Amino acid sequence: MVNQKKDWLEEKAILLYGQIYQYALAKVKEVEIAEEIAQTVMEVVIRKRNTLKHPEAFKRWVKVITTNKIRDHFRKLKRERAIYIWETDTTEWIADIQDEEADILAHLQEREEVQSVLAALMRLDEKYRTVLILHLIYEKTIPEIAAEFQMSYDTVKTRYRRGIQLLRERCCKKAERRGEDGEQKHT
């Protein structure tokens, strides 16, 4: 009887593979990663099938495992990006910034200036800061940010542009003040 239950669960898990994959793909938006998550979920389900006490809860149990694996993926991604941002040369991670952001690039030549930009970014209103961090650091697209916060595309785009303008103004003002301080010292 126990072997029949195990076989039944294994067969049901295999039938759910397509749904697991689709769910993962909808969340992570990358085919290879969704396949990897689905495969990992299948391994966990088959390996831990003995722990399921109520077969009627099988589908919910599989969804919880899938959700946890997706969260693990995003946690890992967040850690990798944080390490990348702080350990790489600043010009590398800023190289892909659009033309609007090019003015900021000049202020990121030295480590001190990077910290200055990050400090200015952190002083922005939360609505601008959040959009800029998600777009510039986590490389999320405007539509992805809009969907995540259930806002319109135009609202997110406006907050992004205004945030860039405010950040540029604050960085340029600091650079001008440093320039004036340097000129006064030399005269």
PDB file of C-alpha atoms in Angstrom:
ATOM      1  CA  MET A   1       0.000   0.000   0.000  1.00  0.00           C
ATOM      2  CA  VAL A   2       2.815   2.392   0.906  1.00  0.00           C
ATOM      3  CA  ASN A   3       4.606   1.708  -2.405  1.00  0.00           C
ATOM      4  CA  GLN A   4       1.379   2.401  -4.297  1.00  0.00           C
ATOM      5  CA  LYS A   5       1.059   5.725  -2.490  1.00  0.00           C
ATOM      6  CA  LYS A   6       4.674   6.603  -3.359  1.00  0.00           C
ATOM      7  CA  ASP A   7       4.210   5.649  -7.008  1.00  0.00           C
ATOM      8  CA  TRP A   8       0.964   7.606  -7.198  1.00  0.00           C
ATOM      9  CA  LEU A   9       2.668  10.693  -5.716  1.00  0.00           C
ATOM     10  CA  GLU A  10       5.603  10.352  -8.081  1.00  0.00           C
ATOM     11  CA  GLU A  11       3.287  10.058 -11.095  1.00  0.00           C
ATOM     12  CA  LYS A  12       1.257  13.052  -9.932  1.00  0.00           C
ATOM     13  CA  ALA A  13       4.455  15.071  -9.425  1.00  0.00           C
ATOM     14  CA  ILE A  14       5.584  14.251 -12.950  1.00  0.00           C
ATOM     15  CA  LEU A  15       2.210  15.386 -14.292  1.00  0.00           C
ATOM     16  CA  LEU A  16       2.574  18.645 -12.330  1.00  0.00           C
ATOM     17  CA  TYR A  17       6.020  19.363 -13.817  1.00  0.00           C
ATOM     18  CA  GLY A  18       4.550  21.531 -16.595  1.00  0.00           C
ATOM     19  CA  GLN A  19       2.590  23.619 -14.102  1.00  0.00           C
ATOM     20  CA  ILE A  20       5.628  23.968 -11.841  1.00  0.00           C
ATOM     21  CA  TYR A  21       7.730  25.094 -14.798  1.00  0.00           C
ATOM     22  CA  GLN A  22       5.091  27.617 -15.971  1.00  0.00           C
ATOM     23  CA  TYR A  23       4.712  29.038 -12.463  1.00  0.00           C
ATOM     24  CA  ALA A  24       8.492  29.391 -12.073  1.00  0.00           C
ATOM     25  CA  LEU A  25       8.821  30.946 -15.543  1.00  0.00           C
ATOM     26  CA  ALA A  26       6.120  33.502 -14.732  1.00  0.00           C
ATOM     27  CA  LYS A  27       8.070  34.533 -11.632  1.00  0.00           C
ATOM     28  CA  VAL A  28      11.697  34.461 -12.830  1.00  0.00           C
ATOM     29  CA  LYS A  29      11.161  35.309 -16.530  1.00  0.00           C
ATOM     30  CA  GLU A  30      14.125  33.160 -17.662  1.00  0.00           C
ATOM     31  CA  VAL A  31      13.634  29.764 -19.314  1.00  0.00           C
ATOM     32  CA  GLU A  32      16.843  28.136 -18.058  1.00  0.00           C
ATOM     33  CA  ILE A  33      16.300  29.244 -14.480  1.00  0.00           C
ATOM     34  CA  ALA A  34      12.643  28.161 -14.560  1.00  0.00           C
ATOM     35  CA  GLU A  35      13.724  24.730 -15.831  1.00  0.00           C
ATOM     36  CA  GLU A  36      16.338  24.495 -13.091  1.00  0.00           C
ATOM     37  CA  ILE A  37      13.806  25.447 -10.412  1.00  0.00           C
ATOM     38  CA  ALA A  38      11.236  22.968 -11.765  1.00  0.00           C
ATOM     39  CA  GLN A  39      13.853  20.204 -11.794  1.00  0.00           C
ATOM     40  CA  THR A  40      14.929  21.012  -8.232  1.00  0.00           C
ATOM     41  CA  VAL A  41      11.308  21.002  -7.076  1.00  0.00           C
ATOM     42  CA  MET A  42      10.778  17.601  -8.696  1.00  0.00           C
ATOM     43  CA  GLU A  43      13.849  16.226  -6.920  1.00  0.00           C
ATOM     44  CA  VAL A  44      12.629  17.544  -3.569  1.00  0.00           C
ATOM     45  CA  VAL A  45       9.097  16.212  -4.118  1.00  0.00           C
ATOM     46  CA  ILE A  46      10.325  12.754  -5.048  1.00  0.00           C
ATOM     47  CA  ARG A  47      12.944  12.673  -2.288  1.00  0.00           C
ATOM     48  CA  LYS A  48      10.556  13.883   0.427  1.00  0.00           C
ATOM     49  CA  ARG A  49       7.358  12.213  -0.753  1.00  0.00           C
ATOM     50  CA  ASN A  50       7.379  10.035   2.388  1.00  0.00           C
ATOM     51  CA  THR A  51       6.834  13.108   4.548  1.00  0.00           C
ATOM     52  CA  LEU A  52       3.472  13.973   2.949  1.00  0.00           C
ATOM     53  CA  LYS A  53       0.784  12.798   5.343  1.00  0.00           C
ATOM     54  CA  HIS A  54      -2.297  14.056   3.491  1.00  0.00           C
ATOM     55  CA  PRO A  55      -2.365  13.294  -0.255  1.00  0.00           C
ATOM     56  CA  GLU A  56      -5.157  15.827  -0.770  1.00  0.00           C
ATOM     57  CA  ALA A  57      -2.684  18.559   0.178  1.00  0.00           C
ATOM     58  CA  PHE A  58      -0.173  17.392  -2.437  1.00  0.00           C
ATOM     59  CA  LYS A  59      -0.660  20.222  -4.936  1.00  0.00           C
ATOM     60  CA  ARG A  60      -0.460  22.896  -2.224  1.00  0.00           C
ATOM     61  CA  TRP A  61       2.673  21.210  -0.820  1.00  0.00           C
ATOM     62  CA  VAL A  62       4.338  21.272  -4.262  1.00  0.00           C
ATOM     63  CA  LYS A  63       3.408  24.942  -4.732  1.00  0.00           C
ATOM     64  CA  VAL A  64       4.984  25.848  -1.374  1.00  0.00           C
ATOM     65  CA  ILE A  65       8.177  24.017  -2.351  1.00  0.00           C
ATOM     66  CA  THR A  66       8.193  25.810  -5.721  1.00  0.00           C
ATOM     67  CA  THR A  67       7.627  29.199  -4.102  1.00  0.00           C
ATOM     68  CA  ASN A  68      10.468  28.567  -1.659  1.00  0.00           C
ATOM     69  CA  LYS A  69      12.840  27.588  -4.477  1.00  0.00           C
ATOM     70  CA  ILE A  70      11.914  30.768  -6.396  1.00  0.00           C
ATOM     71  CA  ARG A  71      12.586  32.844  -3.274  1.00  0.00           C
ATOM     72  CA  ASP A  72      15.919  31.084  -2.831  1.00  0.00           C
ATOM     73  CA  HIS A  73      16.795  32.029  -6.423  1.00  0.00           C
ATOM     74  CA  PHE A  74      16.002  35.705  -5.846  1.00  0.00           C
ATOM     75  CA  ARG A  75      17.914  35.765  -2.543  1.00  0.00           C
ATOM     76  CA  LYS A  76      20.943  34.277  -4.295  1.00  0.00           C
ATOM     77  CA  LEU A  77      20.586  36.771  -7.143  1.00  0.00           C
ATOM     78  CA  LYS A  78      20.341  39.672  -4.702  1.00  0.00           C
ATOM     79  CA  ARG A  79      23.502  38.541  -2.879  1.00  0.00           C
ATOM     80  CA  GLU A  80      25.404  38.113  -6.164  1.00  0.00           C
ATOM     81  CA  ARG A  81      24.376  41.548  -7.437  1.00  0.00           C
ATOM     82  CA  ALA A  82      25.244  43.214  -4.129  1.00  0.00           C
ATOM     83  CA  ILE A  83      28.700  41.643  -4.221  1.00  0.00           C
ATOM     84  CA  TYR A  84      29.100  42.637  -7.893  1.00  0.00           C
ATOM     85  CA  ILE A  85      28.148  46.251  -7.240  1.00  0.00           C
ATOM     86  CA  TRP A  86      30.429  46.723  -4.258  1.00  0.00           C
ATOM     87  CA  GLU A  87      33.433  44.734  -5.473  1.00  0.00           C
ATOM     88  CA  THR A  88      33.713  45.668  -9.121  1.00  0.00           C
ATOM     89  CA  ASP A  89      35.118  48.787 -10.658  1.00  0.00           C
ATOM     90  CA  THR A  90      32.415  51.434 -10.750  1.00  0.00           C
ATOM     91  CA  THR A  91      32.773  52.141 -14.428  1.00  0.00           C
ATOM     92  CA  GLU A  92      31.918  48.491 -15.216  1.00  0.00           C
ATOM     93  CA  TRP A  93      28.498  48.444 -13.567  1.00  0.00           C
ATOM     94  CA  ILE A  94      27.592  51.891 -14.796  1.00  0.00           C
ATOM     95  CA  ALA A  95      28.691  51.319 -18.401  1.00  0.00           C
ATOM     96  CA  ASP A  96      25.183  50.407 -19.555  1.00  0.00           C
ATOM     97  CA  ILE A  97      23.428  53.478 -18.163  1.00  0.00           C
ATOM     98  CA  GLN A  98      21.432  55.347 -20.786  1.00  0.00           C
ATOM     99  CA  ASP A  99      22.338  58.783 -22.166  1.00  0.00           C
ATOM    100  CA  GLU A 100      20.330  60.535 -19.450  1.00  0.00           C
ATOM    101  CA  GLU A 101      22.613  59.030 -16.858  1.00  0.00           C
ATOM    102  CA  ALA A 102      25.853  59.902 -18.674  1.00  0.00           C
ATOM    103  CA  ASP A 103      26.327  63.097 -16.658  1.00  0.00           C
ATOM    104  CA  ILE A 104      26.525  61.027 -13.495  1.00  0.00           C
ATOM    105  CA  LEU A 105      29.295  58.853 -14.953  1.00  0.00           C
ATOM    106  CA  ALA A 106      31.809  61.703 -14.731  1.00  0.00           C
ATOM    107  CA  HIS A 107      31.219  61.862 -10.973  1.00  0.00           C
ATOM    108  CA  LEU A 108      31.926  58.183 -10.462  1.00  0.00           C
ATOM    109  CA  GLN A 109      35.624  58.126 -11.325  1.00  0.00           C
ATOM    110  CA  GLU A 110      36.895  57.732  -7.783  1.00  0.00           C
ATOM    111  CA  ARG A 111      35.653  55.675  -4.836  1.00  0.00           C
ATOM    112  CA  GLU A 112      34.844  58.773  -2.784  1.00  0.00           C
ATOM    113  CA  GLU A 113      32.588  60.090  -5.520  1.00  0.00           C
ATOM    114  CA  VAL A 114      30.769  56.751  -5.736  1.00  0.00           C
ATOM    115  CA  GLN A 115      29.989  56.988  -2.048  1.00  0.00           C
ATOM    116  CA  SER A 116      28.852  60.556  -2.586  1.00  0.00           C
ATOM    117  CA  VAL A 117      26.414  59.478  -5.336  1.00  0.00           C
ATOM    118  CA  LEU A 118      25.120  56.609  -3.227  1.00  0.00           C
ATOM    119  CA  ALA A 119      24.645  58.964  -0.291  1.00  0.00           C
ATOM    120  CA  ALA A 120      22.752  61.414  -2.536  1.00  0.00           C
ATOM    121  CA  LEU A 121      20.653  58.527  -3.844  1.00  0.00           C
ATOM    122  CA  MET A 122      19.788  57.463  -0.311  1.00  0.00           C
ATOM    123  CA  ARG A 123      18.670  61.032   0.533  1.00  0.00           C
ATOM    124  CA  LEU A 124      16.137  61.113  -2.309  1.00  0.00           C
ATOM    125  CA  ASP A 125      12.444  60.693  -1.513  1.00  0.00           C
ATOM    126  CA  GLU A 126      11.607  57.022  -1.191  1.00  0.00           C
ATOM    127  CA  LYS A 127       9.428  57.012  -4.320  1.00  0.00           C
ATOM    128  CA  TYR A 128      12.368  58.155  -6.476  1.00  0.00           C
ATOM    129  CA  ARG A 129      15.036  56.198  -4.600  1.00  0.00           C
ATOM    130  CA  THR A 130      13.154  52.895  -4.910  1.00  0.00           C
ATOM    131  CA  VAL A 131      12.666  53.219  -8.668  1.00  0.00           C
ATOM    132  CA  LEU A 132      16.301  54.263  -9.246  1.00  0.00           C
ATOM    133  CA  ILE A 133      17.715  51.435  -7.125  1.00  0.00           C
ATOM    134  CA  LEU A 134      15.541  48.823  -8.815  1.00  0.00           C
ATOM    135  CA  HIS A 135      16.377  50.117 -12.296  1.00  0.00           C
ATOM    136  CA  LEU A 136      20.048  51.055 -11.942  1.00  0.00           C
ATOM    137  CA  ILE A 137      21.308  48.544  -9.400  1.00  0.00           C
ATOM    138  CA  TYR A 138      18.970  45.572  -9.802  1.00  0.00           C
ATOM    139  CA  GLU A 139      18.560  46.214 -13.549  1.00  0.00           C
ATOM    140  CA  LYS A 140      14.792  45.851 -13.537  1.00  0.00           C
ATOM    141  CA  THR A 141      12.923  47.359 -16.456  1.00  0.00           C
ATOM    142  CA  ILE A 142      10.351  50.120 -16.020  1.00  0.00           C
ATOM    143  CA  PRO A 143       7.478  47.709 -16.862  1.00  0.00           C
ATOM    144  CA  GLU A 144       8.768  45.189 -14.291  1.00  0.00           C
ATOM    145  CA  ILE A 145       8.907  47.868 -11.594  1.00  0.00           C
ATOM    146  CA  ALA A 146       5.419  49.073 -12.526  1.00  0.00           C
ATOM    147  CA  ALA A 147       4.055  45.540 -12.248  1.00  0.00           C
ATOM    148  CA  GLU A 148       5.832  44.886  -8.943  1.00  0.00           C
ATOM    149  CA  PHE A 149       4.348  47.987  -7.301  1.00  0.00           C
ATOM    150  CA  GLN A 150       1.054  47.870  -9.218  1.00  0.00           C
ATOM    151  CA  MET A 151       1.615  51.331 -10.674  1.00  0.00           C
ATOM    152  CA  SER A 152       1.175  52.603 -14.173  1.00  0.00           C
ATOM    153  CA  TYR A 153       4.139  52.545 -16.532  1.00  0.00           C
ATOM    154  CA  ASP A 154       3.976  56.359 -16.899  1.00  0.00           C
ATOM    155  CA  THR A 155       4.117  56.908 -13.124  1.00  0.00           C
ATOM    156  CA  VAL A 156       7.238  54.761 -12.771  1.00  0.00           C
ATOM    157  CA  LYS A 157       8.847  56.376 -15.823  1.00  0.00           C
ATOM    158  CA  THR A 158       8.153  59.861 -14.417  1.00  0.00           C
ATOM    159  CA  ARG A 159       9.588  58.939 -11.017  1.00  0.00           C
ATOM    160  CA  TYR A 160      12.656  57.518 -12.718  1.00  0.00           C
ATOM    161  CA  ARG A 161      13.251  60.673 -14.809  1.00  0.00           C
ATOM    162  CA  ARG A 162      12.647  63.021 -11.875  1.00  0.00           C
ATOM    163  CA  GLY A 163      14.874  60.906  -9.644  1.00  0.00           C
ATOM    164  CA  ILE A 164      17.685  61.020 -12.230  1.00  0.00           C
ATOM    165  CA  GLN A 165      17.272  64.792 -12.521  1.00  0.00           C
ATOM    166  CA  LEU A 166      17.384  65.259  -8.737  1.00  0.00           C
ATOM    167  CA  LEU A 167      20.377  62.958  -8.428  1.00  0.00           C
ATOM    168  CA  ARG A 168      22.183  64.764 -11.248  1.00  0.00           C
ATOM    169  CA  GLU A 169      21.465  68.160  -9.657  1.00  0.00           C
ATOM    170  CA  ARG A 170      22.716  67.044  -6.253  1.00  0.00           C
ATOM    171  CA  CYS A 171      25.848  65.446  -7.674  1.00  0.00           C
ATOM    172  CA  CYS A 172      26.616  68.450  -9.891  1.00  0.00           C
ATOM    173  CA  LYS A 173      26.142  70.861  -6.964  1.00  0.00           C
ATOM    174  CA  LYS A 174      28.583  68.843  -4.852  1.00  0.00           C
ATOM    175  CA  ALA A 175      31.104  68.785  -7.707  1.00  0.00           C
ATOM    176  CA  GLU A 176      30.757  72.555  -8.186  1.00  0.00           C
ATOM    177  CA  ARG A 177      31.236  73.140  -4.453  1.00  0.00           C
ATOM    178  CA  ARG A 178      34.349  70.961  -4.480  1.00  0.00           C
ATOM    179  CA  GLY A 179      35.615  72.896  -7.517  1.00  0.00           C
ATOM    180  CA  GLU A 180      34.995  76.242  -5.831  1.00  0.00           C
ATOM    181  CA  ASP A 181      36.700  75.039  -2.647  1.00  0.00           C
ATOM    182  CA  GLY A 182      39.693  73.930  -4.704  1.00  0.00           C
ATOM    183  CA  GLU A 183      39.884  77.253  -6.566  1.00  0.00           C
ATOM    184  CA  GLN A 184      39.662  79.256  -3.344  1.00  0.00           C
ATOM    185  CA  LYS A 185      42.514  77.246  -1.820  1.00  0.00           C
ATOM    186  CA  HIS A 186      44.755  77.923  -4.821  1.00  0.00           C
ATOM    187  CA  THR A 187      44.083  81.652  -5.018  1.00  0.00           C
TER     188      THR A 187
END
